[in-house]
Every structure is written in structure tokens, then in C-alpha cells.
Short mmCIF file of C-alpha atoms in Angstrom, two decimals:
data_model
loop_
_atom_site.label_atom_id
_atom_site.label_comp_id
_atom_site.label_asym_id
_atom_site.label_seq_id
_atom_site.Cartn_x
_atom_site.Cartn_y
_atom_site.Cartn_z
CA MET B 701 31.34 29.40 -8.99
CA THR B 702 28.26 27.07 -8.20
CA SER B 703 27.00 25.50 -11.29
CA ILE B 704 23.59 27.33 -11.57
CA ALA B 705 20.86 25.95 -14.05
CA LEU B 706 19.79 28.73 -16.48
CA LYS B 707 17.17 29.12 -19.07
CA SER B 708 18.46 29.10 -22.37
CA PHE B 709 16.71 31.43 -24.71
CA VAL B 710 17.64 30.36 -28.89
CA GLY B 711 15.73 31.26 -31.68
CA LEU B 712 14.71 34.94 -34.18
CA ARG B 713 16.42 37.47 -34.41
CA GLN B 714 14.92 41.04 -34.56
CA SER B 715 13.50 42.70 -37.36
CA SER B 716 14.74 46.43 -38.77
CA LEU B 717 11.77 48.65 -38.16
CA GLU B 718 10.05 50.13 -40.02
CA THR B 719 8.55 53.27 -38.49
CA LYS B 720 9.67 55.23 -36.00
CA PRO B 721 7.68 56.30 -32.90
CA HIS B 722 6.79 60.19 -32.87
CA LEU B 723 9.81 60.44 -31.33
CA THR B 724 12.55 60.28 -32.70
CA LEU B 725 15.42 58.74 -30.90
CA GLN B 726 18.59 56.71 -31.50
CA ALA B 727 18.69 53.33 -30.52
CA LYS B 728 22.05 50.78 -30.53
CA PRO B 729 21.96 47.90 -32.94
CA PRO B 730 21.40 44.20 -30.65
CA SER B 731 23.82 41.96 -29.86
CA PRO B 732 23.62 38.86 -30.89
CA GLN B 733 23.10 36.92 -28.03
CA ARG B 734 21.51 34.59 -26.78
CA ARG B 735 17.14 35.37 -27.75
CA PHE B 736 14.27 33.83 -26.96
CA ARG B 737 12.25 30.81 -29.33
CA VAL B 738 8.47 31.21 -28.87
CA ALA B 739 6.10 28.86 -29.81
CA ALA B 740 2.97 30.88 -31.92
CA GLY B 741 -0.52 30.08 -30.39
CA LYS B 742 -2.40 32.78 -30.31
CA PHE B 743 -4.62 34.47 -32.54
CA SER B 744 -4.11 38.19 -31.99
CA PRO B 745 -3.78 40.84 -34.76
CA LYS B 746 0.46 41.19 -36.14
CA VAL B 747 1.20 44.51 -36.01
CA ALA B 748 1.31 46.40 -38.73
CA GLY B 749 4.87 47.83 -39.99
CA ARG B 750 6.69 47.55 -36.82
CA ASN B 751 7.65 45.60 -34.13
CA LEU B 752 5.91 45.85 -30.71
CA ARG B 753 6.51 48.79 -29.41
CA VAL B 754 7.16 48.50 -25.23
CA ALA B 755 7.97 51.61 -22.46
CA ILE B 756 9.48 50.92 -19.37
CA ILE B 757 10.00 53.65 -16.47
CA GLY B 758 11.85 52.99 -14.13
CA GLY B 759 15.71 51.93 -14.83
CA GLY B 760 16.38 50.36 -11.63
CA PRO B 761 16.59 46.57 -10.91
CA ALA B 762 13.28 45.33 -12.54
CA GLY B 763 13.59 47.89 -15.63
CA GLY B 764 17.21 47.10 -16.62
CA SER B 765 16.29 43.04 -16.54
CA ALA B 766 12.71 44.13 -18.24
CA ALA B 767 14.77 46.14 -21.16
CA GLU B 768 17.20 43.98 -22.04
CA THR B 769 14.55 40.79 -22.70
CA LEU B 770 13.01 42.99 -24.35
CA ALA B 771 14.94 44.32 -27.24
CA LYS B 772 16.86 40.85 -27.17
CA GLY B 773 13.55 39.22 -27.75
CA GLY B 774 12.91 41.25 -30.99
CA VAL B 775 10.61 43.85 -29.40
CA GLU B 776 11.34 47.66 -30.45
CA THR B 777 11.61 48.72 -25.88
CA TYR B 778 12.31 52.31 -24.70
CA LEU B 779 12.83 52.96 -20.67
CA ILE B 780 12.26 56.30 -19.05
CA GLU B 781 15.01 57.03 -16.16
CA ARG B 782 14.94 60.28 -14.61
CA LYS B 783 18.66 59.90 -12.01
CA LEU B 784 21.09 57.77 -14.16
CA ASP B 785 23.81 58.26 -11.16
CA ASN B 786 20.27 57.00 -8.80
CA CYS B 787 21.73 56.21 -5.07
CA LYS B 788 19.27 54.35 -3.51
CA PRO B 789 19.34 53.69 0.29
CA CYS B 790 19.45 50.37 0.04
CA GLY B 791 21.49 47.21 1.73
CA GLY B 792 22.60 45.69 -1.51
CA ALA B 793 22.74 42.39 -0.42
CA ILE B 794 21.98 39.93 -3.92
CA PRO B 795 21.87 35.58 -3.01
CA LEU B 796 24.79 33.86 -5.24
CA CYS B 797 22.22 32.77 -7.38
CA MET B 798 21.65 36.20 -9.23
CA VAL B 799 25.27 36.58 -9.98
CA GLY B 800 25.14 33.29 -12.07
CA GLU B 801 21.33 33.75 -13.73
CA PHE B 802 21.65 37.35 -14.35
CA GLU B 803 25.10 36.96 -15.67
CA LEU B 804 26.69 39.74 -13.32
CA PRO B 805 30.48 40.87 -13.97
CA LEU B 806 32.22 40.08 -10.25
CA ASP B 807 33.88 43.05 -10.74
CA ILE B 808 30.55 45.22 -9.90
CA ILE B 809 31.10 43.17 -6.69
CA ASP B 810 32.36 44.80 -3.74
CA ARG B 811 31.83 42.24 -1.25
CA ARG B 812 31.55 38.75 -1.65
CA VAL B 813 30.62 38.14 2.53
CA THR B 814 31.58 34.85 3.65
CA LYS B 815 30.46 36.21 7.80
CA MET B 816 28.00 37.54 9.26
CA LYS B 817 27.75 38.34 12.88
CA MET B 818 23.58 38.69 14.32
CA ILE B 819 23.33 40.40 17.40
CA SER B 820 20.27 40.78 20.32
CA PRO B 821 18.98 43.22 22.16
CA SER B 822 21.62 42.85 24.65
CA ASN B 823 24.86 42.65 22.29
CA VAL B 824 24.42 38.82 22.69
CA ALA B 825 26.85 38.34 19.20
CA VAL B 826 25.73 34.96 16.99
CA ASP B 827 27.67 33.87 13.67
CA ILE B 828 26.51 32.88 11.03
CA GLY B 829 28.08 31.55 7.77
CA GLN B 830 29.11 28.33 9.48
CA THR B 831 27.04 26.00 6.46
CA LEU B 832 29.09 27.64 3.85
CA LYS B 833 30.46 26.20 1.43
CA PRO B 834 33.93 27.37 0.10
CA HIS B 835 32.52 28.58 -3.06
CA GLU B 836 29.47 30.34 -1.65
CA TYR B 837 28.91 33.69 -0.38
CA ILE B 838 26.71 36.90 -0.34
CA GLY B 839 27.08 39.82 -2.43
CA MET B 840 27.61 42.95 -1.96
CA VAL B 841 26.34 46.09 -4.85
CA ARG B 842 26.22 49.38 -4.72
CA ARG B 843 23.05 50.36 -6.75
CA GLU B 844 24.60 53.30 -8.40
CA VAL B 845 26.66 50.55 -10.10
CA LEU B 846 24.72 48.05 -10.63
CA ASP B 847 21.62 49.72 -12.30
CA SER B 848 23.46 51.39 -14.63
CA TYR B 849 25.18 47.87 -15.46
CA MET B 850 22.27 46.51 -15.76
CA ARG B 851 20.82 49.93 -17.72
CA ASN B 852 23.78 49.99 -20.17
CA ARG B 853 23.28 45.79 -21.11
CA ALA B 854 19.41 46.80 -22.05
CA MET B 855 21.41 49.36 -24.44
CA GLU B 856 23.87 47.02 -26.02
CA ASN B 857 21.09 45.09 -26.53
CA GLY B 858 19.05 47.36 -28.80
CA ALA B 859 16.89 48.91 -25.85
CA THR B 860 16.77 52.83 -26.04
CA VAL B 861 17.70 54.90 -22.69
CA ILE B 862 15.88 58.09 -21.86
CA ASN B 863 17.05 60.04 -19.23
CA GLY B 864 13.27 61.40 -18.23
CA LEU B 865 10.87 61.95 -16.04
CA PHE B 866 7.83 59.69 -16.60
CA LEU B 867 4.75 62.56 -15.59
CA LYS B 868 1.68 60.66 -17.35
CA MET B 869 0.15 58.26 -19.21
CA ASP B 870 -3.34 58.36 -21.64
CA MET B 871 -5.26 55.13 -21.92
CA PRO B 872 -6.11 53.99 -25.07
CA ARG B 873 -9.68 54.66 -26.36
CA GLU B 874 -10.20 51.48 -28.31
CA GLU B 875 -8.98 48.30 -28.19
CA ASN B 876 -5.21 48.31 -29.61
CA ALA B 877 -4.96 51.43 -29.31
CA PRO B 878 -1.70 52.98 -28.00
CA TYR B 879 -0.90 54.37 -24.27
CA VAL B 880 0.79 58.10 -25.17
CA LEU B 881 3.21 58.62 -22.38
CA HIS B 882 3.97 62.31 -21.19
CA PHE B 883 7.57 62.56 -19.93
CA THR B 884 9.92 65.47 -19.82
CA GLU B 885 13.34 64.56 -21.03
CA TYR B 886 16.82 66.12 -20.13
CA ASP B 887 19.10 65.63 -23.09
CA GLY B 888 21.51 69.04 -21.32
CA LYS B 889 20.35 70.85 -24.35
CA LYS B 890 17.74 72.35 -22.19
CA GLY B 891 19.36 72.95 -19.28
CA GLY B 892 17.53 71.48 -15.83
CA THR B 893 14.30 72.34 -17.35
CA GLY B 894 14.03 69.55 -19.35
CA GLU B 895 11.73 68.85 -22.59
CA LYS B 896 8.02 68.28 -22.92
CA ARG B 897 7.87 64.82 -25.06
CA THR B 898 4.85 62.06 -25.36
CA LEU B 899 5.59 58.31 -27.40
CA GLU B 900 2.92 55.82 -28.19
CA VAL B 901 3.44 52.39 -27.20
CA ASP B 902 1.97 49.05 -27.17
CA ALA B 903 2.15 48.53 -23.23
CA VAL B 904 4.07 50.34 -20.19
CA ILE B 905 5.61 48.43 -16.82
CA GLY B 906 6.02 49.52 -14.24
CA ALA B 907 8.91 49.67 -12.73
CA ASP B 908 9.49 52.81 -11.02
CA GLY B 909 9.32 51.80 -7.39
CA ALA B 910 6.98 52.27 -4.34
CA ASN B 911 6.09 55.44 -5.26
CA SER B 912 5.32 54.85 -8.29
CA ARG B 913 3.17 56.81 -10.35
CA VAL B 914 2.31 54.08 -13.80
CA ALA B 915 1.10 52.43 -10.73
CA LYS B 916 -1.75 55.30 -10.01
CA SER B 917 -1.90 55.81 -13.80
CA ILE B 918 -4.28 52.44 -13.70
CA ASN B 919 -5.47 52.87 -9.90
CA ALA B 920 -3.28 50.28 -8.66
CA GLY B 921 -4.38 51.16 -4.82
CA ASP B 922 -2.42 51.81 -1.82
CA TYR B 923 0.26 49.20 0.50
CA GLU B 924 2.14 50.01 4.06
CA TYR B 925 5.67 51.20 3.02
CA ALA B 926 8.37 51.09 5.38
CA ILE B 927 10.62 53.85 5.51
CA ALA B 928 14.65 52.74 4.66
CA PHE B 929 17.50 54.75 6.39
CA GLN B 930 20.92 54.47 5.59
CA GLU B 931 24.58 56.88 6.08
CA ARG B 932 27.27 55.43 4.18
CA ILE B 933 30.53 55.89 6.70
CA LYS B 934 34.22 55.85 5.59
CA ILE B 935 36.29 54.55 8.11
CA PRO B 936 39.76 53.62 8.32
CA ASP B 937 41.61 50.65 6.67
CA ASP B 938 42.08 49.51 9.97
CA LYS B 939 38.37 49.21 11.27
CA MET B 940 36.81 48.30 7.49
CA VAL B 941 39.43 45.42 7.54
CA TYR B 942 37.11 43.66 10.14
CA TYR B 943 33.86 44.10 7.56
CA GLU B 944 35.98 42.72 5.03
CA ASN B 945 33.74 39.88 3.67
CA LEU B 946 31.91 40.53 7.57
CA ALA B 947 28.02 41.80 7.70
CA GLU B 948 26.28 43.28 10.43
CA MET B 949 22.94 42.71 11.59
CA TYR B 950 21.58 44.02 14.72
CA VAL B 951 17.78 43.95 16.27
CA GLY B 952 16.20 45.52 19.89
CA ASP B 953 13.58 48.11 20.24
CA ASP B 954 16.59 50.48 20.00
CA VAL B 955 17.07 50.30 16.24
CA SER B 956 13.83 49.56 15.32
CA PRO B 957 10.58 48.37 16.06
CA ASP B 958 9.32 46.40 13.43
CA PHE B 959 12.65 45.85 11.01
CA TYR B 960 16.21 45.81 12.39
CA GLY B 961 19.85 47.42 12.22
CA TRP B 962 22.77 46.41 8.74
CA VAL B 963 26.37 46.82 8.47
CA PHE B 964 26.93 46.12 5.10
CA PRO B 965 30.53 46.48 3.44
CA LYS B 966 31.11 48.15 0.73
CA CYS B 967 34.27 48.94 -1.62
CA ASP B 968 35.57 51.43 0.65
CA HIS B 969 32.91 52.50 3.18
CA VAL B 970 29.83 50.29 5.12
CA ALA B 971 26.51 51.45 4.80
CA VAL B 972 24.74 51.55 7.84
CA GLY B 973 20.97 51.26 7.94
CA THR B 974 17.33 50.42 9.60
CA GLY B 975 14.04 51.25 8.93
CA THR B 976 10.47 50.63 10.42
CA VAL B 977 6.46 51.01 9.26
CA THR B 978 5.10 51.33 12.16
CA HIS B 979 7.60 54.66 13.44
CA LYS B 980 8.62 56.50 10.34
CA GLY B 981 8.69 59.48 11.91
CA ASP B 982 11.14 58.43 14.96
CA ILE B 983 13.68 57.22 11.86
CA LYS B 984 16.71 59.68 12.59
CA LYS B 985 16.45 57.99 16.50
CA PHE B 986 17.16 54.60 15.12
CA GLN B 987 19.88 55.52 12.61
CA LEU B 988 21.87 56.78 15.93
CA ALA B 989 21.12 53.84 17.75
CA THR B 990 22.03 51.49 15.49
CA ARG B 991 25.49 54.29 14.83
CA ASN B 992 25.99 53.41 18.54
CA ARG B 993 25.40 49.61 18.28
CA ALA B 994 28.28 49.41 15.96
CA LYS B 995 30.17 53.09 17.61
CA ASP B 996 33.19 50.84 18.40
CA LYS B 997 33.93 49.60 15.22
CA ILE B 998 32.99 52.59 13.13
CA LEU B 999 34.70 54.99 15.05
CA GLY B 1000 36.46 57.65 13.60
CA GLY B 1001 34.30 56.94 10.08
CA LYS B 1002 32.84 60.26 8.28
CA ILE B 1003 29.46 60.32 6.35
CA ILE B 1004 29.90 60.88 3.25
CA ARG B 1005 26.25 60.32 2.04
CA VAL B 1006 22.59 60.15 3.40
CA GLU B 1007 20.26 58.13 1.26
CA ALA B 1008 16.05 57.66 2.52
CA HIS B 1009 13.49 56.00 0.47
CA PRO B 1010 9.67 53.85 1.01
CA ILE B 1011 9.96 50.28 1.18
CA PRO B 1012 7.04 48.89 0.32
CA GLU B 1013 5.85 46.37 2.95
CA HIS B 1014 3.56 43.94 0.61
CA PRO B 1015 2.36 43.20 -3.13
CA ARG B 1016 -0.21 46.28 -4.31
CA PRO B 1017 -4.01 45.35 -4.49
CA ARG B 1018 -3.34 45.69 -7.96
CA ARG B 1019 -0.43 45.34 -10.04
CA LEU B 1020 -1.76 44.25 -13.28
CA SER B 1021 -4.09 46.44 -15.63
CA GLY B 1022 -5.45 46.79 -19.69
CA ARG B 1023 -1.83 46.17 -21.09
CA VAL B 1024 -0.08 47.89 -18.15
CA ALA B 1025 1.84 45.71 -15.42
CA LEU B 1026 3.87 46.30 -12.36
CA VAL B 1027 6.89 44.83 -11.26
CA GLY B 1028 9.76 45.19 -8.62
CA ASP B 1029 9.14 47.96 -5.79
CA ALA B 1030 6.25 49.24 -7.98
CA ALA B 1031 4.51 45.77 -7.63
CA GLY B 1032 5.09 45.75 -3.41
CA TYR B 1033 8.20 42.63 -3.90
CA VAL B 1034 9.97 43.08 -0.95
CA THR B 1035 10.01 40.72 1.10
CA LYS B 1036 9.16 40.58 5.29
CA CYS B 1037 11.86 40.17 7.78
CA SER B 1038 14.79 40.01 5.70
CA GLY B 1039 13.36 43.23 3.15
CA GLU B 1040 15.32 42.27 0.32
CA GLY B 1041 14.62 43.64 -3.36
CA ILE B 1042 17.12 43.65 -5.61
CA TYR B 1043 16.63 40.15 -6.91
CA PHE B 1044 13.14 39.72 -6.43
CA ALA B 1045 12.42 43.12 -8.88
CA ALA B 1046 15.24 41.73 -11.43
CA LYS B 1047 13.45 38.71 -11.92
CA SER B 1048 10.24 39.96 -11.87
CA GLY B 1049 11.07 42.20 -14.26
CA ARG B 1050 12.61 39.62 -16.49
CA MET B 1051 9.56 37.29 -16.37
CA CYS B 1052 7.12 39.86 -17.32
CA ALA B 1053 9.00 41.13 -20.35
CA GLU B 1054 9.63 37.43 -20.56
CA ALA B 1055 5.31 37.69 -21.33
CA ILE B 1056 5.81 40.23 -23.84
CA VAL B 1057 8.17 38.18 -26.15
CA GLU B 1058 6.01 35.03 -26.09
CA GLY B 1059 2.13 36.50 -26.10
CA SER B 1060 3.88 39.23 -29.22
CA GLU B 1061 5.59 35.92 -30.87
CA ASN B 1062 8.98 37.99 -30.48
CA GLY B 1063 7.73 41.62 -31.16
CA LYS B 1064 4.62 40.28 -34.36
CA ARG B 1065 1.86 40.60 -32.01
CA MET B 1066 -0.03 42.97 -30.16
CA ILE B 1067 -0.33 41.41 -27.20
CA ASP B 1068 -3.18 41.44 -24.61
CA GLU B 1069 -4.13 41.39 -20.51
CA GLY B 1070 -4.02 37.48 -20.84
CA ASP B 1071 -0.59 37.71 -21.68
CA LEU B 1072 0.52 39.68 -19.02
CA ARG B 1073 -1.11 38.03 -16.13
CA LYS B 1074 0.31 34.91 -17.34
CA TYR B 1075 3.72 36.46 -15.46
CA LEU B 1076 1.35 37.19 -12.66
CA GLU B 1077 0.32 34.31 -12.19
CA LYS B 1078 4.14 32.73 -12.60
CA TRP B 1079 5.34 34.90 -10.15
CA ASP B 1080 3.42 33.94 -7.64
CA LYS B 1081 3.33 29.95 -7.96
CA THR B 1082 6.89 30.59 -8.00
CA TYR B 1083 7.30 32.87 -4.72
CA TRP B 1084 4.20 33.05 -2.80
CA PRO B 1085 5.73 30.21 -0.22
CA THR B 1086 9.12 32.16 -0.44
CA TYR B 1087 6.83 35.80 1.20
CA LYS B 1088 4.46 33.55 3.04
CA VAL B 1089 7.87 32.18 5.06
CA LEU B 1090 9.10 35.94 5.44
CA ASP B 1091 6.05 37.19 7.08
CA VAL B 1092 5.37 34.21 9.29
CA LEU B 1093 8.72 35.19 10.78
CA GLN B 1094 8.71 38.78 10.81
CA LYS B 1095 5.68 37.95 12.92
CA VAL B 1096 6.67 36.08 14.97
CA PHE B 1097 10.23 37.17 16.15
CA TYR B 1098 10.49 40.97 15.28
CA ARG B 1099 7.31 41.82 17.89
CA SER B 1100 9.36 42.50 21.22
CA ASN B 1101 12.49 42.29 22.52
CA PRO B 1102 11.67 38.51 24.24
CA ALA B 1103 11.34 36.77 21.19
CA ARG B 1104 14.16 38.81 19.16
CA GLU B 1105 16.92 37.56 21.84
CA ALA B 1106 14.87 34.31 20.90
CA PHE B 1107 15.29 34.58 17.28
CA VAL B 1108 18.82 35.62 17.72
CA GLU B 1109 19.54 32.14 19.77
CA MET B 1110 18.00 30.19 17.27
CA CYS B 1111 19.95 31.14 14.70
CA ALA B 1112 23.01 29.58 16.55
CA ASP B 1113 21.84 26.52 15.53
CA GLU B 1114 23.66 25.07 12.41
CA TYR B 1115 20.51 23.15 11.18
CA VAL B 1116 18.96 26.88 10.85
CA GLN B 1117 22.06 28.27 9.37
CA LYS B 1118 22.07 26.07 6.56
CA MET B 1119 18.34 26.09 6.20
CA THR B 1120 18.01 29.84 5.74
CA PHE B 1121 21.66 30.08 3.62
CA ASP B 1122 20.21 27.82 1.10
CA SER B 1123 17.13 29.05 0.80
CA TYR B 1124 18.32 32.44 0.72
CA LEU B 1125 21.24 31.70 -1.86
CA TYR B 1126 19.28 30.26 -4.10
CA LYS B 1127 15.73 31.58 -3.99
CA ARG B 1128 14.19 28.43 -2.65
CA VAL B 1129 12.29 27.29 0.99
CA ALA B 1130 14.91 24.58 1.52
CA PRO B 1131 12.47 21.08 2.61
CA GLY B 1132 13.49 20.19 5.60
CA ASN B 1133 14.26 17.07 7.56
CA PRO B 1134 11.18 16.14 9.91
CA LEU B 1135 13.14 14.84 12.83
CA GLN B 1136 15.73 18.58 12.53
CA ASP B 1137 12.44 20.52 11.88
CA LEU B 1138 11.25 19.12 15.44
CA LYS B 1139 14.08 19.55 16.94
CA LEU B 1140 14.06 23.40 15.75
CA ALA B 1141 10.50 23.71 17.08
CA VAL B 1142 10.90 22.30 20.46
CA ASN B 1143 14.45 24.26 20.81
CA THR B 1144 12.42 27.48 19.15
CA ILE B 1145 9.53 26.94 22.09
CA GLY B 1146 12.27 26.32 24.51
CA SER B 1147 14.37 29.59 23.65
CA LEU B 1148 11.13 32.30 23.47
CA VAL B 1149 9.93 30.74 26.96
CA ARG B 1150 13.09 31.76 28.31
CA ALA B 1151 13.17 35.03 26.56
CA ASN B 1152 10.06 36.18 28.13
CA ALA B 1153 11.18 34.78 31.94
CA LEU B 1154 14.54 37.30 31.52
CA ARG B 1155 11.71 39.84 30.32
CA ARG B 1156 9.88 39.31 33.35
CA GLU B 1157 12.19 39.47 35.36
CA MET B 1158 13.87 42.14 34.55
CA GLU B 1159 10.47 44.49 34.30
CA LYS B 1160 10.08 42.79 38.45
CA LEU B 1161 13.79 44.99 38.71
CA SER B 1162 12.53 48.13 37.42
CA VAL B 1163 9.82 48.69 39.75
#
């Protein structure tokens, strides 16, 4: 495994809680793992008789990561998630850096993809992965496995996980007053109806996805979103061998006018899906086209699950209000072009929680909006270049079939592959070689010119 630089947090233990909130739930004691050391430097009031209390709404990678970080940092932590067995329609690709940075066990990774095929509208296939080093790969996970693992680890470190549906939030009427959360708890005792409960907390992290109720509570504004549609298909063992360490991406107007179709391998099946922002009503037609493009390789397969979900296309107009912050899909942290969101969800959850731990001096003091704003400033400074580059790529190469043909042709270039994988696997915009960059620009223009010339010839033949 590659050596990945990690931040090391060592320091204060959690204090025992002297008072409990209105909701009485049993939390597991924290395990003696790495903790945060923070420098005291603010003059906000101390929390009387207890530690700072924070609720996370949503139990995906963003929520699980935030809950673990808060619990380790001495904050009284509650995570509310309605579907503890949720299977989000997600390709499930994670970068190599996430495995090390979030200390993920290898047994939750279904496949280690070292080869990819990018397939153009005219079915020209380009093999990608020749620049990967022996230890490098793209991890393929099932969201129900990853999400559950991250929630359980948060619970082992002291967070209380509640199986409940968040309903609404009463805002504080005065400075430092609590937020009152209303939710329905499902503990198995009330059947499917659940029981209405309330919980008073000092701060809230909204990690509840594209349809975030927390975002609505703070008037965070709307954003454009895509619909992702995915089918899990159990294919014969002899065909599964083909996808052992290989993933496929299909581009073309037939599979999506503004995104791509995919076939990603899982433990014993493949995930076949697509997405679109501009033609949501045609998503099933695009899904059928994706299956047809891959039909020879998935022939004889049986659909075992169908999934659909909205995916944000850009950050919300507002991601913070008072002591409420948004992370992950709720904040709009999904990249253009690649549609990646798992790593950025987990990372934003951790960064937001770190800001709370630091601002509260390990749960001893009240926080304010200024503490949470540090998370946003750090996030934007770190990841804005990545989002901007991918936004430009999508606008240039996903706008037409000729542009997609040029994109696939460009992907055959070894320099392009190296830059792409370095940026993806380690989540940084890789610095380029000026001479190679100039060569790439010339080749890209040439590809676009040839693709448009081909389009004009095809239009003549169709007249």
C-alpha cells in the first residue's frame, strides 16, 4: 500500500457527561484511539455541566465520518439515519487515498480496479490504466457496506446512532440557545409507525443528501441536480471474470446527453447505470441504451436490484447558517464530469467536525458561525480547483458526440492517463509538464477537428 501522509491527532480524553439531553439513549464508550489536540484561543462561553452536543442528520459517508471525528474529539454526538440498510444508487468507486486516509479495511472493498475501458459513441474502446503503479487501484464498494462500517466505527468511538426520520428543526430564540430537533424514532417497539421524539443540541450537521431537510430548514437554496439510475445485475461466473478488475464507461447521446453510462464490478455482480441533468424523464431510455451497449458482456444476467436517486450538480447557494452546516451531497459536493461524491462527502464531514472540535476546545465551549465558517474556507481553498477543472471538462467534452469521440481519443494518451489518475487517486490537481501540456492542447484541438469533420460527413450521408 502506498505511503499516504495523514494528520495525527493526539490529546485530550473525552470527559464524562454530567447531564443528559431530553432524549435518553445509551451510547457506547469511546475507544482509546487517536484524538485531537487543539489550541485554546477563543472566549466563547463554556458549556455548563456537560460537553458540547451535536447532531448529524444522515448516516452516509459524510455523516459517519463527522460522527466519528466529533466523538473522538470529546463532543457528545448523535447521528440520526432513517435507513440503516440504505443502498444508494452509486457507482461505488473510491480513490486510493481514501483507503489510507480513512483507515478503511480492505475486506469492505469488493474489487480493486486496475483497468478501465472508455467507450466512445461509435464504440471505439480505449484501455486506461497503463500508467498505474503496482500498488495503485480504484476501490469498488457497495454503499450499504461502506456506510454501515463508518457508522459502526463512529458508534464504537462514543457516538449514539439513532434509527430515525428527521422531520424539522426549531431555531434558537436567543444566542447560544439549543436547536430542537423533531424526529420519528424507529426502535422496533412501535412497529412501522415509530415514536415522535425531540432532541436539544448545540449544533447541527446536515449530511442528509440531495433532498436535505436540514438545508430546507436554513433556507440553503436550490441547486440543479441529476438523476442517477442503476441496476445491479448478477451475471454468469464466466462473464464475471471479464470484470474481475475492470470497469467500463460509455459515452454518447444514447446513454446520456450530459453524463456517462457505467458498468462497475462488485463482489458477485455488476452495477450498470447512467445519469442525466437535462433529460430526467428519459432516464429509463438511457439505462436501456447502456445495457444494450454492454449486452454481449452481461448476457444472461439477472437484475437483482433497481436504484434511483438525485445527485447534486453544484454547491448550494448557502452551506452554513448559525450553528448549522451542510456537508456531502446536502452541500452539493459532487464533481462534474466524473460524478464522484463518496470521498468528498467523507472529507467534508471530517473537516466540518474538526472545525467544531477545534472551536469548542474538545467539547468544552460553545461554538458559533465563525467556527463553522473556517470549515468552508478550508474546503473551498483545498478543492475549488478540482471542481473547476472537472466543470470545464464536462462543458467541453460532454456537449456532443463529436466532442465525446475527441475525449475518448484523448484518453488514449499516456500523459493524459497519468495526469488523470494522479489527480483522482490522490485528490489533487496534478502539476503538468509545460511541453507535454502544449502537446496535449494541440492533440485535443486536432481530435475535436477530426470529430467534427466526421460528424459533417455523416450528416451528408443521412440527407
